[in-house]
Coordinates of C-alpha atoms in Angstrom, one line a residue:
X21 CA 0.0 0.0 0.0
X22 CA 2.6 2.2 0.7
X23 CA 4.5 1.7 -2.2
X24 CA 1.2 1.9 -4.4
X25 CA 0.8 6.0 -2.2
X26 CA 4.2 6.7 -3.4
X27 CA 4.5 5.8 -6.8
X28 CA 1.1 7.8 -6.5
X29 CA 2.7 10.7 -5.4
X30 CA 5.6 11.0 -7.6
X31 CA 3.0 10.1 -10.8
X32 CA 0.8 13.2 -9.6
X33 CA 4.0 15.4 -8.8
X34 CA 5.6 14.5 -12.2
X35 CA 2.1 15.8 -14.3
X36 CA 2.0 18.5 -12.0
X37 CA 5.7 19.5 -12.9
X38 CA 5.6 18.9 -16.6
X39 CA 2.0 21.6 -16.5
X40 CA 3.8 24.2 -14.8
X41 CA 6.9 24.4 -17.1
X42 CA 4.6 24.4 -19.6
X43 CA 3.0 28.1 -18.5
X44 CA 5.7 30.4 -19.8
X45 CA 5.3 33.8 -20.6
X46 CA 6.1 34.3 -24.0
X47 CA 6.7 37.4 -26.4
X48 CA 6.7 37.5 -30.5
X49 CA 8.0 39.9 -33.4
X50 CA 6.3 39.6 -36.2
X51 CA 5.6 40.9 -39.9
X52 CA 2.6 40.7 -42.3
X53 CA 0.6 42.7 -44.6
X54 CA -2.9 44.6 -43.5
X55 CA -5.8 44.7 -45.3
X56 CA -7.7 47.4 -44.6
X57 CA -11.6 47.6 -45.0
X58 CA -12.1 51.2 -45.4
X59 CA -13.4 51.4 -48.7
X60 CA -12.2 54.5 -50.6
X61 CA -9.0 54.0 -48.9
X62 CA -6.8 53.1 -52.3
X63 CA -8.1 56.5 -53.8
X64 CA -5.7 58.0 -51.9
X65 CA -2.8 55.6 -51.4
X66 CA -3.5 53.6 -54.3
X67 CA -3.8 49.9 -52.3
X68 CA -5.6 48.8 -49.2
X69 CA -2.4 46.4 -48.7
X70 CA 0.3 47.7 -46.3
X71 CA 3.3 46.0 -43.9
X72 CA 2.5 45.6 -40.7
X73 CA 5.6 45.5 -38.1
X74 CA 3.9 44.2 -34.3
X75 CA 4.7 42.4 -31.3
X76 CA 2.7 40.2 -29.8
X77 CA 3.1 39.0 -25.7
X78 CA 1.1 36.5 -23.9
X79 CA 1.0 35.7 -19.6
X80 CA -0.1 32.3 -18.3
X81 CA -3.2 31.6 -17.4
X82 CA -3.3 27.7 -17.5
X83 CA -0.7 25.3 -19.5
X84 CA -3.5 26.0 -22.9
X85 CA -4.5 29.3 -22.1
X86 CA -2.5 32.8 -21.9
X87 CA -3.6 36.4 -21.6
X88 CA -2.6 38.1 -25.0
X89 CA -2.1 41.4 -26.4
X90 CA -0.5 42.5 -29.5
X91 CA 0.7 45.6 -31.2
X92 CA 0.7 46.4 -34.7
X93 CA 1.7 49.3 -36.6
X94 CA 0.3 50.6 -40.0
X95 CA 1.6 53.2 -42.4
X96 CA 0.9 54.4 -45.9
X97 CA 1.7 57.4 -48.2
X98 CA -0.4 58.5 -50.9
X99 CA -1.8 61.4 -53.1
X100 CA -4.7 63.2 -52.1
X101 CA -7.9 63.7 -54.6
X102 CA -8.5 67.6 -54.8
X103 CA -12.2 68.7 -56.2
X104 CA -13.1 71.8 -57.6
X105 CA -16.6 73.5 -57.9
X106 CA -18.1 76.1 -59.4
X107 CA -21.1 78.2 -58.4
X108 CA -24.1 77.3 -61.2
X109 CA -27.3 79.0 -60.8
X110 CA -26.6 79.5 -56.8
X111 CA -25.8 75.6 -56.3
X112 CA -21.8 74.4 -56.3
X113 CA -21.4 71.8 -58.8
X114 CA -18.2 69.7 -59.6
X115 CA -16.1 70.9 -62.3
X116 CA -13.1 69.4 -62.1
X117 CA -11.2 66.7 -59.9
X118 CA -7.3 65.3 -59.8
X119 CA -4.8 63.8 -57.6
X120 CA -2.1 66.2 -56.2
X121 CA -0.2 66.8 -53.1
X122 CA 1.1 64.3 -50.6
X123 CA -0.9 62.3 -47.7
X124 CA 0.3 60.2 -44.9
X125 CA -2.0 57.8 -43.0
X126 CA -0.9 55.9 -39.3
X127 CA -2.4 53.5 -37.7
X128 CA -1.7 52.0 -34.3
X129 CA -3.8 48.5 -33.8
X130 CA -4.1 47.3 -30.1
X131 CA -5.6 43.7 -29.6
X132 CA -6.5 42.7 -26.2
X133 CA -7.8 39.2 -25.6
X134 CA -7.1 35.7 -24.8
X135 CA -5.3 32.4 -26.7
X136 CA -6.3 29.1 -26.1
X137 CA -3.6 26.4 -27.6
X138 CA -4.6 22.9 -28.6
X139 CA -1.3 20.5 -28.7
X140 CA -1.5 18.8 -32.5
X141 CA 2.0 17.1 -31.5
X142 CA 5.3 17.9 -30.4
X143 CA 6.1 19.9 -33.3
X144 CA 2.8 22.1 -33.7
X145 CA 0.4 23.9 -31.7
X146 CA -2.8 25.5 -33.1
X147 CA -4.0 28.7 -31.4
X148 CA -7.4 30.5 -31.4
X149 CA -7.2 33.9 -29.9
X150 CA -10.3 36.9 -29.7
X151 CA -10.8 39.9 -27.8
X152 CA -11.1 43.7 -28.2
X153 CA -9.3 45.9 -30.7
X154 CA -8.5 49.5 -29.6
X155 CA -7.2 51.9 -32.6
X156 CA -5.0 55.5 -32.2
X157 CA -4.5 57.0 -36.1
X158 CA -3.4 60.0 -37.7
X159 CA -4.2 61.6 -41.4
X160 CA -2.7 64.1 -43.0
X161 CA -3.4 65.4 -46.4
X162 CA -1.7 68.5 -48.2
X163 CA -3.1 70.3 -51.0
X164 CA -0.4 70.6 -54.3
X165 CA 2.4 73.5 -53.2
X166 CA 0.5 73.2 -49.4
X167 CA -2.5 74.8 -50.6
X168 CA -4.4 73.3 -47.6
X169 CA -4.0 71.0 -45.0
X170 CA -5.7 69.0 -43.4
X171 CA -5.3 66.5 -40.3
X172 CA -7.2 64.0 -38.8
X173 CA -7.2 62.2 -35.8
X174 CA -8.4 59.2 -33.7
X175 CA -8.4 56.6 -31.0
X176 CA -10.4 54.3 -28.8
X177 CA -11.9 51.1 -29.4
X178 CA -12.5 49.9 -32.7
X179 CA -14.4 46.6 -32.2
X180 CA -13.4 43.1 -31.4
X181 CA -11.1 40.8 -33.6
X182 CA -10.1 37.4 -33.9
X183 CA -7.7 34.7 -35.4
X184 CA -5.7 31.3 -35.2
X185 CA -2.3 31.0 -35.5
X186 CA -0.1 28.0 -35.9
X187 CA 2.9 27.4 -34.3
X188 CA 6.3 25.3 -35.2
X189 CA 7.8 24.2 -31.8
X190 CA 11.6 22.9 -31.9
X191 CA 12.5 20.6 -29.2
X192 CA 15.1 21.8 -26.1
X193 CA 14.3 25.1 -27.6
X194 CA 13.1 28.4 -26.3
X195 CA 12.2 29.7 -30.0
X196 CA 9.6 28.7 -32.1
X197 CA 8.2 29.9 -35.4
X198 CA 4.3 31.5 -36.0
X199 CA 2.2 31.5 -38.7
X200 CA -1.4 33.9 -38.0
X201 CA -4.4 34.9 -39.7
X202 CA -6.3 38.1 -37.7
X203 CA -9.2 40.0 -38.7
X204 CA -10.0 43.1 -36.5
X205 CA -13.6 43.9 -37.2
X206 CA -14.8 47.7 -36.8
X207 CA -17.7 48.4 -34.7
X208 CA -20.6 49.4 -37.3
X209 CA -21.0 53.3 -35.4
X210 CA -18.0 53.6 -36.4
X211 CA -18.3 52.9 -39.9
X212 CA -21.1 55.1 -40.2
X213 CA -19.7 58.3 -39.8
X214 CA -16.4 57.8 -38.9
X215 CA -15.1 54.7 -41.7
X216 CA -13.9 51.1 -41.4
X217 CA -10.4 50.8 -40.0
X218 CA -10.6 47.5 -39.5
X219 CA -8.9 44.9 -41.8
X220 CA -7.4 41.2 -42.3
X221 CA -4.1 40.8 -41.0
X222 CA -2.1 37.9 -42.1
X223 CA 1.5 37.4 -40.5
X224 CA 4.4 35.1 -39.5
X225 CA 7.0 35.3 -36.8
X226 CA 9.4 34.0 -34.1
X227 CA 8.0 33.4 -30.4
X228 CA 10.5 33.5 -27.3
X229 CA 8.9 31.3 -24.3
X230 CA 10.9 32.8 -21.0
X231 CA 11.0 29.6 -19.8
X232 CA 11.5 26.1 -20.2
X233 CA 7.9 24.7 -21.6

């Protein structure tokens, strides 16, 4: 019987060891491209597809589960479109339009939420993460020879977003490699009046884990 307690013990203490070196605080660089939803967008800057630079970082909350948040950056340079009217029987009508001047549109992209892994093998992990998605940009259009200028400014939240990722684990290794598909989805108020500065994000990267998983 005693024998039978002790194996028992070292059995429950051994699956209780391999769990918590498993809950490792982790942090991730990665690199994609952004597709932003805003609809007249590639008027201006001629695409909706831009880099996006971010980091990602994730804190333990179970051996599957971490608390996640992620920073991304977004930046694009274009040519403004410039209209010009004419008075017509006391009512401004459109007489002429073209593209001239320069314009410069940032976006930060915050995503706060949570990943949940599922272990596929040893080699690959698949992660779902969702949350909230909080947005600070900046636009800046000047008219040809700086005939006008004209900023605009933002931030809060956007919406909510979601993804999965895959992961590439090496073995005895600290580093592993991250594949992720993200779309931040822009709360429909804001689309309104405001536009759609949501978007698909599609990246890969390297993960550091802190500790030993």
């Amino acid at each position: 019987m005693t024998k039978v307690l002790l194996f028992s013990m070292l059995f429950i203490s051994t699956i209780f060891s391999q769990q918590k070196s498993m809950k490792s605080p982790f942090i991730s660089a990665n690199l994609g491209i952004y597709n932003i939803a805003e609809s007249n967008f590639e008027q201006v800057y001629s695409s909706k597809v831009g880099f996006l630079p971010g980091i990602t970082v994730g804190l333990p909350l179970s051996s599957r589960s971490y608390l996640y948040g992620k920073v991304s950056y977004f930046a694009k340079d274009g040519v403004p479109v410039n209209y010009s009217y004419i008075l017509q029987n006391g009512n401004l009508v459109l007489s002429s339009e073209g593209k001239g001047g320069s314009a410069k549109f940032r976006e930060w992209l915050f995503n706060a939420g949570i990943l949940y892994n599922f272990f596929l093998s040893e080699d690959f992990t698949l992660g779902i993460n969702g949350g909230l998605v909080f947005v600070s940009l900046n636009e800046k259009k000047n008219g040809p020879a700086n005939s006008y200028s004209v900023t605009s400014t933002g931030g809060g939240l956007l919406g909510f977003f979601g993804g999965v990722n895959l992961e590439k684990n090496f073995v005895n290794s600290p580093f592993s490699l991250i594949g992720e598909i993200q779309y931040n989805l822009s709360r429909g108020d804001l689309q309104s009046f405001a536009g759609n500065y949501g978007g698909l994000n599609i990246n890969l990267g390297a993960r550091f884990y802190f500790n030993e998983r």
